[in-house]
Amino acid sequence: MRSGRHHGVMREMRNTYAAGGWRESRRPEERLRTLVVARIAQLTPMLCDWQQRYPVLLAARIVPVIKAIVVPLPGGTTAQHLALCKLGLVAFALDDVVDGELGDLSDGETYEICARYAEIARGTMGVGWAREDTAAGMLARAIAEVREEMRACPGAARYLGAWEDAFWALCLANRAELVHKRQAGMDGSLPSLKAYLRAGWVTSGAPMYFAAVLVVTGAGYAEHPLEDAVVRRAMLHMGLSIRWFNDARTVDREREEGKLNNGVNLLVAAGMEEGEAERKAMERGDWNLRKLEALVEGMGGELQGFGAGMVALVHLIRGVYLEQGEFHAEERREGGVLEGVAGMGGG
């Protein structure tokens, strides 16, 4: 019954979106779609080779990650897109390891590993402890490799510290979600919506990604974008919007997996009818998107381009979910490792 109501609500919203009635249906222009197709052809073989070295990075996410990297940064070079795609795959794998979808760590071990990953990204911990035959160890080595590549990027001197802080925040937010998940498993209690969103906008991965964009591109802004108060508010609305759209799209799958930490579930726990909660999640995501767009419109000249990438990313994810695409591609696992590359629906 729950699944039927959920699919009915999502189907109604998708039909409205397809007809142009769910705000504007902003899809990538033809030139951008052509670029995305070209980058998929260029980067997929490279990323497949890299993924085979670190199978904890699920191959099914390669094409979705390429789209999510190229759309907000259409002016990036192939090398810049490749570096950011590696980081995107690492962010997904971090979520998988902490969620327990990959590897066999206990909750306590997973809690500790988050701190280790953050230290590796900061360059204050090595990977000698990281066994190559475990998911946790493979991810540690992948993070270390990505960090070394980031250190060689043109923006490292100015922006690497900001990326390290953002990666640290991502690890801490994932650890906070682990605490919420563990508590729900012990006594059924759920976090407050405020506490959930405090971690959830960060675990969207978007704030860390845009810090990485600065490192990889070496953009010569007069002022540091991440020190600008308007940019920081924009990043908050970006992360919240992505979180709400993700939760509306994945609530059924996560319930089946026993994951109760989802904004829709929290709205239901607060007394909202389930179909209404699913619709409310999409509406809240749209509200945050409108706030983001307004902030970007008011940004100074050179920062507006940076903000435009945030808007483009949220529209991409929103369109994927409403067009019945799937950012978390269907997976076939053998021995905990996914084989094959799956595409992503939507524009």
mmCIF file of C-alpha atoms in Angstrom:
data_model
loop_
_atom_site.group_PDB
_atom_site.id
_atom_site.type_symbol
_atom_site.label_atom_id
_atom_site.label_comp_id
_atom_site.label_asym_id
_atom_site.label_seq_id
_atom_site.Cartn_x
_atom_site.Cartn_y
_atom_site.Cartn_z
ATOM 1 C CA MET A 1 0.000 0.000 0.000
ATOM 2 C CA ARG A 2 2.764 2.432 0.885
ATOM 3 C CA SER A 3 4.678 1.724 -2.275
ATOM 4 C CA GLY A 4 1.561 2.210 -4.381
ATOM 5 C CA ARG A 5 0.826 5.598 -2.838
ATOM 6 C CA HIS A 6 4.410 6.659 -3.292
ATOM 7 C CA HIS A 7 4.520 5.689 -6.952
ATOM 8 C CA GLY A 8 1.154 7.380 -7.514
ATOM 9 C CA VAL A 9 2.392 10.670 -6.054
ATOM 10 C CA MET A 10 5.656 10.530 -7.978
ATOM 11 C CA ARG A 11 3.832 9.630 -11.214
ATOM 12 C CA GLU A 12 1.530 12.613 -10.807
ATOM 13 C CA MET A 13 4.459 14.949 -10.214
ATOM 14 C CA ARG A 14 6.372 13.542 -13.174
ATOM 15 C CA ASN A 15 3.387 13.999 -15.475
ATOM 16 C CA THR A 16 3.059 17.604 -14.309
ATOM 17 C CA TYR A 17 6.789 18.137 -14.851
ATOM 18 C CA ALA A 18 6.713 16.604 -18.337
ATOM 19 C CA ALA A 19 3.877 18.943 -19.302
ATOM 20 C CA GLY A 20 5.890 21.951 -18.163
ATOM 21 C CA GLY A 21 3.664 22.604 -15.175
ATOM 22 C CA TRP A 22 6.124 21.906 -12.355
ATOM 23 C CA ARG A 23 7.712 25.340 -12.515
ATOM 24 C CA GLU A 24 9.798 25.689 -15.666
ATOM 25 C CA SER A 25 11.141 22.477 -17.157
ATOM 26 C CA ARG A 26 14.749 23.570 -17.393
ATOM 27 C CA ARG A 27 16.705 20.934 -19.256
ATOM 28 C CA PRO A 28 20.243 21.189 -20.634
ATOM 29 C CA GLU A 29 20.528 22.951 -23.982
ATOM 30 C CA GLU A 30 21.541 21.006 -27.068
ATOM 31 C CA ARG A 31 25.169 22.151 -26.943
ATOM 32 C CA LEU A 32 25.474 21.009 -23.350
ATOM 33 C CA ARG A 33 23.833 17.665 -24.104
ATOM 34 C CA THR A 34 26.320 17.179 -26.944
ATOM 35 C CA LEU A 35 29.197 17.972 -24.587
ATOM 36 C CA VAL A 36 27.907 15.518 -21.978
ATOM 37 C CA VAL A 37 27.680 12.736 -24.558
ATOM 38 C CA ALA A 38 31.244 13.473 -25.689
ATOM 39 C CA ARG A 39 32.571 13.468 -22.152
ATOM 40 C CA ILE A 40 30.828 10.178 -21.399
ATOM 41 C CA ALA A 41 32.605 8.642 -24.389
ATOM 42 C CA GLN A 42 35.956 10.125 -23.345
ATOM 43 C CA LEU A 43 35.859 9.567 -19.603
ATOM 44 C CA THR A 44 34.039 6.267 -19.167
ATOM 45 C CA PRO A 45 37.004 4.076 -20.298
ATOM 46 C CA MET A 46 39.399 6.036 -18.060
ATOM 47 C CA LEU A 47 37.114 5.828 -15.056
ATOM 48 C CA CYS A 48 36.427 2.136 -15.662
ATOM 49 C CA ASP A 49 40.178 1.478 -15.579
ATOM 50 C CA TRP A 50 40.468 3.457 -12.337
ATOM 51 C CA GLN A 51 37.447 1.733 -10.825
ATOM 52 C CA GLN A 52 39.007 -1.673 -11.457
ATOM 53 C CA ARG A 53 41.891 -0.631 -9.208
ATOM 54 C CA TYR A 54 39.400 0.345 -6.490
ATOM 55 C CA PRO A 55 36.268 -1.811 -6.868
ATOM 56 C CA VAL A 56 34.710 -0.105 -3.846
ATOM 57 C CA LEU A 57 33.906 2.669 -6.346
ATOM 58 C CA LEU A 58 30.803 1.263 -7.969
ATOM 59 C CA ALA A 59 30.969 1.149 -11.758
ATOM 60 C CA ALA A 60 27.248 1.777 -12.151
ATOM 61 C CA ARG A 61 27.796 5.321 -10.915
ATOM 62 C CA ILE A 62 30.358 6.299 -13.529
ATOM 63 C CA VAL A 63 27.941 7.683 -16.126
ATOM 64 C CA PRO A 64 25.683 9.460 -13.577
ATOM 65 C CA VAL A 65 28.742 11.060 -11.989
ATOM 66 C CA ILE A 66 30.051 12.261 -15.361
ATOM 67 C CA LYS A 67 26.729 13.989 -16.010
ATOM 68 C CA ALA A 68 26.690 15.567 -12.564
ATOM 69 C CA ILE A 69 30.236 16.886 -13.049
ATOM 70 C CA VAL A 70 29.961 18.205 -16.606
ATOM 71 C CA VAL A 71 26.567 19.953 -16.409
ATOM 72 C CA PRO A 72 27.532 22.483 -13.689
ATOM 73 C CA LEU A 73 31.025 22.992 -15.193
ATOM 74 C CA PRO A 74 30.576 22.984 -18.986
ATOM 75 C CA GLY A 75 33.728 25.042 -19.506
ATOM 76 C CA GLY A 76 35.943 22.494 -17.782
ATOM 77 C CA THR A 77 38.629 20.573 -19.635
ATOM 78 C CA THR A 78 38.596 16.814 -20.005
ATOM 79 C CA ALA A 79 41.365 16.543 -17.390
ATOM 80 C CA GLN A 80 39.449 18.735 -14.935
ATOM 81 C CA HIS A 81 36.269 16.732 -15.436
ATOM 82 C CA LEU A 82 38.204 13.487 -14.939
ATOM 83 C CA ALA A 83 39.665 14.662 -11.619
ATOM 84 C CA LEU A 84 36.258 15.786 -10.365
ATOM 85 C CA CYS A 85 34.610 12.537 -11.483
ATOM 86 C CA LYS A 86 37.101 10.561 -9.421
ATOM 87 C CA LEU A 87 36.171 12.668 -6.437
ATOM 88 C CA GLY A 88 32.464 12.123 -7.144
ATOM 89 C CA LEU A 89 32.934 8.360 -7.154
ATOM 90 C CA VAL A 90 34.829 8.618 -3.864
ATOM 91 C CA ALA A 91 31.957 10.604 -2.287
ATOM 92 C CA PHE A 92 29.437 7.950 -3.320
ATOM 93 C CA ALA A 93 31.674 5.181 -1.972
ATOM 94 C CA LEU A 94 32.049 7.002 1.347
ATOM 95 C CA ASP A 95 28.269 6.975 1.686
ATOM 96 C CA ASP A 96 28.157 3.266 0.775
ATOM 97 C CA VAL A 97 30.810 2.251 3.292
ATOM 98 C CA VAL A 98 29.261 4.278 6.112
ATOM 99 C CA ASP A 99 25.797 2.916 5.296
ATOM 100 C CA GLY A 100 27.160 -0.606 5.467
ATOM 101 C CA GLU A 101 26.265 -1.311 1.839
ATOM 102 C CA LEU A 102 29.906 -2.164 1.157
ATOM 103 C CA GLY A 103 32.288 -3.927 3.473
ATOM 104 C CA ASP A 104 31.589 -5.587 6.819
ATOM 105 C CA LEU A 105 32.672 -3.030 9.412
ATOM 106 C CA SER A 106 30.812 -2.762 12.685
ATOM 107 C CA ASP A 107 29.144 0.554 13.490
ATOM 108 C CA GLY A 108 31.954 1.367 15.892
ATOM 109 C CA GLU A 109 34.626 0.640 13.287
ATOM 110 C CA THR A 110 32.731 2.689 10.707
ATOM 111 C CA TYR A 111 32.484 5.607 13.121
ATOM 112 C CA GLU A 112 36.271 5.536 13.502
ATOM 113 C CA ILE A 113 36.955 5.123 9.801
ATOM 114 C CA CYS A 114 35.187 8.412 9.012
ATOM 115 C CA ALA A 115 37.793 10.265 11.054
ATOM 116 C CA ARG A 116 40.582 8.401 9.306
ATOM 117 C CA TYR A 117 39.234 9.328 5.875
ATOM 118 C CA ALA A 118 39.084 12.986 6.894
ATOM 119 C CA GLU A 119 42.698 12.842 8.114
ATOM 120 C CA ILE A 120 43.816 11.251 4.841
ATOM 121 C CA ALA A 121 42.187 14.076 2.920
ATOM 122 C CA ARG A 122 43.993 16.576 5.153
ATOM 123 C CA GLY A 123 47.297 14.804 4.551
ATOM 124 C CA THR A 124 47.778 14.084 8.250
ATOM 125 C CA MET A 125 47.367 10.299 8.033
ATOM 126 C CA GLY A 126 48.899 7.717 5.735
ATOM 127 C CA VAL A 127 47.297 4.549 4.373
ATOM 128 C CA GLY A 128 49.711 1.932 5.648
ATOM 129 C CA TRP A 129 46.910 0.525 7.795
ATOM 130 C CA ALA A 130 44.502 0.232 4.842
ATOM 131 C CA ARG A 131 44.285 -3.337 3.586
ATOM 132 C CA GLU A 132 43.894 -3.490 -0.168
ATOM 133 C CA ASP A 133 41.470 -6.425 -0.008
ATOM 134 C CA THR A 134 38.812 -4.614 2.064
ATOM 135 C CA ALA A 135 36.263 -2.030 0.983
ATOM 136 C CA ALA A 136 37.362 0.361 3.736
ATOM 137 C CA GLY A 137 41.011 -0.020 2.783
ATOM 138 C CA MET A 138 40.384 0.454 -0.930
ATOM 139 C CA LEU A 139 38.449 3.636 -0.262
ATOM 140 C CA ALA A 140 41.255 4.974 1.951
ATOM 141 C CA ARG A 141 43.748 4.441 -0.862
ATOM 142 C CA ALA A 142 41.424 6.042 -3.418
ATOM 143 C CA ILE A 143 41.040 9.106 -1.170
ATOM 144 C CA ALA A 144 44.815 9.340 -0.791
ATOM 145 C CA GLU A 145 45.293 9.190 -4.559
ATOM 146 C CA VAL A 146 42.652 11.833 -5.176
ATOM 147 C CA ARG A 147 44.257 14.099 -2.579
ATOM 148 C CA GLU A 148 47.626 13.836 -4.304
ATOM 149 C CA GLU A 149 46.014 14.776 -7.612
ATOM 150 C CA MET A 150 44.286 17.717 -5.946
ATOM 151 C CA ARG A 151 47.606 18.937 -4.546
ATOM 152 C CA ALA A 152 48.950 19.167 -8.100
ATOM 153 C CA CYS A 153 46.005 21.211 -9.405
ATOM 154 C CA PRO A 154 46.404 24.901 -10.270
ATOM 155 C CA GLY A 155 44.141 26.094 -7.464
ATOM 156 C CA ALA A 156 45.768 24.037 -4.700
ATOM 157 C CA ALA A 157 47.836 26.867 -3.223
ATOM 158 C CA ARG A 158 44.766 29.012 -2.643
ATOM 159 C CA TYR A 159 41.871 26.589 -2.269
ATOM 160 C CA LEU A 160 43.135 23.185 -1.088
ATOM 161 C CA GLY A 161 42.550 24.055 2.571
ATOM 162 C CA ALA A 162 38.912 24.889 1.842
ATOM 163 C CA TRP A 163 38.459 21.547 0.094
ATOM 164 C CA GLU A 164 40.073 19.716 3.006
ATOM 165 C CA ASP A 165 37.654 21.431 5.383
ATOM 166 C CA ALA A 166 34.721 20.509 3.131
ATOM 167 C CA PHE A 167 35.814 16.870 2.934
ATOM 168 C CA TRP A 168 36.235 16.826 6.712
ATOM 169 C CA ALA A 169 32.687 18.165 7.076
ATOM 170 C CA LEU A 170 31.420 15.476 4.689
ATOM 171 C CA CYS A 171 33.023 12.748 6.802
ATOM 172 C CA LEU A 172 31.617 14.194 10.046
ATOM 173 C CA ALA A 173 28.144 14.497 8.515
ATOM 174 C CA ASN A 174 28.251 10.891 7.375
ATOM 175 C CA ARG A 175 29.298 9.926 10.883
ATOM 176 C CA ALA A 176 26.364 11.882 12.338
ATOM 177 C CA GLU A 177 23.983 10.015 10.040
ATOM 178 C CA LEU A 178 25.515 6.752 11.225
ATOM 179 C CA VAL A 179 24.695 7.737 14.819
ATOM 180 C CA HIS A 180 21.092 8.456 13.794
ATOM 181 C CA LYS A 181 20.857 5.134 11.977
ATOM 182 C CA ARG A 182 22.319 3.209 14.908
ATOM 183 C CA GLN A 183 19.933 4.856 17.362
ATOM 184 C CA ALA A 184 16.933 4.064 15.154
ATOM 185 C CA GLY A 185 18.041 0.439 15.012
ATOM 186 C CA MET A 186 18.376 0.237 18.787
ATOM 187 C CA ASP A 187 15.125 1.812 19.959
ATOM 188 C CA GLY A 188 13.303 3.059 16.873
ATOM 189 C CA SER A 189 13.901 6.711 17.710
ATOM 190 C CA LEU A 190 14.458 9.118 14.838
ATOM 191 C CA PRO A 191 16.485 12.339 14.789
ATOM 192 C CA SER A 192 14.708 15.660 14.708
ATOM 193 C CA LEU A 193 14.173 17.031 11.223
ATOM 194 C CA LYS A 194 16.528 19.887 12.067
ATOM 195 C CA ALA A 195 19.310 17.510 13.121
ATOM 196 C CA TYR A 196 18.749 15.362 10.054
ATOM 197 C CA LEU A 197 18.969 18.303 7.647
ATOM 198 C CA ARG A 198 22.003 19.714 9.459
ATOM 199 C CA ALA A 199 23.920 16.639 8.318
ATOM 200 C CA GLY A 200 21.907 15.941 5.176
ATOM 201 C CA TRP A 201 22.713 19.110 3.252
ATOM 202 C CA VAL A 202 26.404 18.269 3.663
ATOM 203 C CA THR A 203 26.081 14.564 2.794
ATOM 204 C CA SER A 204 24.526 15.601 -0.518
ATOM 205 C CA GLY A 205 28.205 15.995 -1.449
ATOM 206 C CA ALA A 206 27.590 19.221 -3.333
ATOM 207 C CA PRO A 207 29.445 21.602 -0.953
ATOM 208 C CA MET A 208 32.562 19.436 -1.103
ATOM 209 C CA TYR A 209 32.293 19.222 -4.904
ATOM 210 C CA PHE A 210 32.172 22.981 -5.405
ATOM 211 C CA ALA A 211 35.185 23.439 -3.132
ATOM 212 C CA ALA A 212 36.964 20.919 -5.362
ATOM 213 C CA VAL A 213 35.971 22.881 -8.477
ATOM 214 C CA LEU A 214 38.011 25.812 -7.156
ATOM 215 C CA VAL A 215 41.052 23.598 -6.570
ATOM 216 C CA VAL A 216 40.852 21.854 -9.924
ATOM 217 C CA THR A 217 40.184 24.912 -12.078
ATOM 218 C CA GLY A 218 42.296 27.417 -10.136
ATOM 219 C CA ALA A 219 39.696 30.097 -10.765
ATOM 220 C CA GLY A 220 41.221 33.517 -10.170
ATOM 221 C CA TYR A 221 38.472 35.179 -8.176
ATOM 222 C CA ALA A 222 39.376 38.470 -6.521
ATOM 223 C CA GLU A 223 37.713 37.252 -3.325
ATOM 224 C CA HIS A 224 37.591 33.666 -2.070
ATOM 225 C CA PRO A 225 34.090 32.450 -3.071
ATOM 226 C CA LEU A 226 33.673 30.200 -0.030
ATOM 227 C CA GLU A 227 34.371 33.142 2.272
ATOM 228 C CA ASP A 228 31.471 35.093 0.778
ATOM 229 C CA ALA A 229 28.346 35.034 2.975
ATOM 230 C CA VAL A 230 25.972 34.940 0.002
ATOM 231 C CA VAL A 231 27.823 32.009 -1.553
ATOM 232 C CA ARG A 232 27.706 30.130 1.748
ATOM 233 C CA ARG A 233 23.937 30.629 1.989
ATOM 234 C CA ALA A 234 23.577 29.535 -1.628
ATOM 235 C CA MET A 235 25.503 26.340 -0.896
ATOM 236 C CA LEU A 236 23.192 25.611 2.030
ATOM 237 C CA HIS A 237 20.090 25.942 -0.154
ATOM 238 C CA MET A 238 21.758 23.861 -2.875
ATOM 239 C CA GLY A 239 22.520 21.030 -0.458
ATOM 240 C CA LEU A 240 19.059 21.123 1.115
ATOM 241 C CA SER A 241 17.337 21.104 -2.266
ATOM 242 C CA ILE A 242 19.323 18.069 -3.407
ATOM 243 C CA ARG A 243 18.620 16.323 -0.096
ATOM 244 C CA TRP A 244 14.832 16.807 -0.375
ATOM 245 C CA PHE A 245 14.709 15.678 -4.017
ATOM 246 C CA ASN A 246 16.839 12.636 -3.188
ATOM 247 C CA ASP A 247 14.667 11.690 -0.213
ATOM 248 C CA ALA A 248 11.427 11.921 -2.200
ATOM 249 C CA ARG A 249 12.890 9.730 -4.925
ATOM 250 C CA THR A 250 14.498 7.057 -2.738
ATOM 251 C CA VAL A 251 12.148 6.697 0.234
ATOM 252 C CA ASP A 252 10.698 3.349 -0.880
ATOM 253 C CA ARG A 253 14.084 1.803 -1.633
ATOM 254 C CA GLU A 254 15.537 2.988 1.649
ATOM 255 C CA ARG A 255 12.592 1.637 3.640
ATOM 256 C CA GLU A 256 13.112 -1.762 2.026
ATOM 257 C CA GLU A 257 16.760 -1.574 3.111
ATOM 258 C CA GLY A 258 15.742 -0.696 6.674
ATOM 259 C CA LYS A 259 16.964 2.895 6.511
ATOM 260 C CA LEU A 260 14.678 5.206 8.417
ATOM 261 C CA ASN A 261 16.796 8.358 8.113
ATOM 262 C CA ASN A 262 14.909 10.072 5.319
ATOM 263 C CA GLY A 263 13.147 13.434 5.306
ATOM 264 C CA VAL A 264 9.885 11.891 4.096
ATOM 265 C CA ASN A 265 9.896 9.401 6.969
ATOM 266 C CA LEU A 266 10.532 12.212 9.443
ATOM 267 C CA LEU A 267 7.582 14.204 8.103
ATOM 268 C CA VAL A 268 5.395 11.115 8.452
ATOM 269 C CA ALA A 269 6.668 10.548 11.996
ATOM 270 C CA ALA A 270 5.621 14.122 12.794
ATOM 271 C CA GLY A 271 2.030 13.267 11.806
ATOM 272 C CA MET A 272 1.872 14.032 8.090
ATOM 273 C CA GLU A 273 0.022 11.626 5.776
ATOM 274 C CA GLU A 274 2.491 9.716 3.634
ATOM 275 C CA GLY A 275 1.453 10.956 0.212
ATOM 276 C CA GLU A 276 1.394 14.510 1.540
ATOM 277 C CA ALA A 277 4.877 14.026 3.006
ATOM 278 C CA GLU A 278 6.270 12.874 -0.345
ATOM 279 C CA ARG A 279 4.751 15.883 -2.072
ATOM 280 C CA LYS A 280 5.978 18.188 0.708
ATOM 281 C CA ALA A 281 9.540 16.912 0.239
ATOM 282 C CA MET A 282 9.457 17.878 -3.432
ATOM 283 C CA GLU A 283 7.908 21.247 -2.592
ATOM 284 C CA ARG A 284 10.588 21.951 0.003
ATOM 285 C CA GLY A 285 13.272 21.020 -2.500
ATOM 286 C CA ASP A 286 11.704 23.424 -4.966
ATOM 287 C CA TRP A 287 11.525 26.160 -2.314
ATOM 288 C CA ASN A 288 15.241 25.782 -1.608
ATOM 289 C CA LEU A 289 15.929 25.856 -5.348
ATOM 290 C CA ARG A 290 14.039 29.161 -5.682
ATOM 291 C CA LYS A 291 16.060 30.584 -2.782
ATOM 292 C CA LEU A 292 19.261 29.401 -4.457
ATOM 293 C CA GLU A 293 18.303 30.988 -7.760
ATOM 294 C CA ALA A 294 17.484 34.303 -6.075
ATOM 295 C CA LEU A 295 20.817 34.341 -4.241
ATOM 296 C CA VAL A 296 22.755 33.552 -7.412
ATOM 297 C CA GLU A 297 20.937 36.275 -9.316
ATOM 298 C CA GLY A 298 22.071 38.772 -6.681
ATOM 299 C CA MET A 299 25.721 37.679 -6.676
ATOM 300 C CA GLY A 300 28.480 39.900 -7.983
ATOM 301 C CA GLY A 301 29.602 39.462 -11.579
ATOM 302 C CA GLU A 302 32.396 36.919 -11.278
ATOM 303 C CA LEU A 303 30.671 34.950 -8.534
ATOM 304 C CA GLN A 304 27.489 34.605 -10.568
ATOM 305 C CA GLY A 305 29.155 32.060 -12.842
ATOM 306 C CA PHE A 306 30.196 30.014 -9.813
ATOM 307 C CA GLY A 307 26.647 30.154 -8.480
ATOM 308 C CA ALA A 308 25.186 29.259 -11.850
ATOM 309 C CA GLY A 309 26.929 25.905 -11.592
ATOM 310 C CA MET A 310 25.079 25.227 -8.328
ATOM 311 C CA VAL A 311 21.745 26.018 -9.971
ATOM 312 C CA ALA A 312 22.569 23.804 -12.948
ATOM 313 C CA LEU A 313 23.434 20.853 -10.705
ATOM 314 C CA VAL A 314 20.173 21.082 -8.746
ATOM 315 C CA HIS A 315 18.109 21.350 -11.931
ATOM 316 C CA LEU A 316 19.883 18.280 -13.309
ATOM 317 C CA ILE A 317 19.141 16.201 -10.215
ATOM 318 C CA ARG A 318 15.574 17.498 -9.992
ATOM 319 C CA GLY A 319 14.985 16.618 -13.633
ATOM 320 C CA VAL A 320 16.505 13.167 -13.242
ATOM 321 C CA TYR A 321 14.156 12.266 -10.417
ATOM 322 C CA LEU A 322 11.062 13.767 -12.021
ATOM 323 C CA GLU A 323 11.777 12.120 -15.353
ATOM 324 C CA GLN A 324 12.040 8.770 -13.572
ATOM 325 C CA GLY A 325 15.763 8.552 -14.018
ATOM 326 C CA GLU A 326 17.814 7.053 -11.226
ATOM 327 C CA PHE A 327 20.928 8.625 -9.765
ATOM 328 C CA HIS A 328 21.576 5.504 -7.725
ATOM 329 C CA ALA A 329 21.606 3.056 -10.616
ATOM 330 C CA GLU A 330 20.200 -0.425 -10.166
ATOM 331 C CA GLU A 331 23.025 -2.587 -8.973
ATOM 332 C CA ARG A 332 24.039 -6.206 -9.380
ATOM 333 C CA ARG A 333 26.637 -7.155 -6.823
ATOM 334 C CA GLU A 334 28.913 -10.149 -6.821
ATOM 335 C CA GLY A 335 31.050 -10.465 -3.736
ATOM 336 C CA GLY A 336 30.170 -6.921 -2.740
ATOM 337 C CA VAL A 337 31.497 -5.432 -5.987
ATOM 338 C CA LEU A 338 29.300 -4.114 -8.775
ATOM 339 C CA GLU A 339 29.980 -5.138 -12.367
ATOM 340 C CA GLY A 340 28.968 -3.257 -15.471
ATOM 341 C CA VAL A 341 28.193 0.365 -16.228
ATOM 342 C CA ALA A 342 24.626 1.661 -16.100
ATOM 343 C CA GLY A 343 23.358 4.907 -17.568
ATOM 344 C CA MET A 344 21.153 7.489 -15.991
ATOM 345 C CA GLY A 345 17.770 8.518 -17.332
ATOM 346 C CA GLY A 346 16.697 12.096 -17.734
ATOM 347 C CA GLY A 347 18.518 15.118 -19.039
#
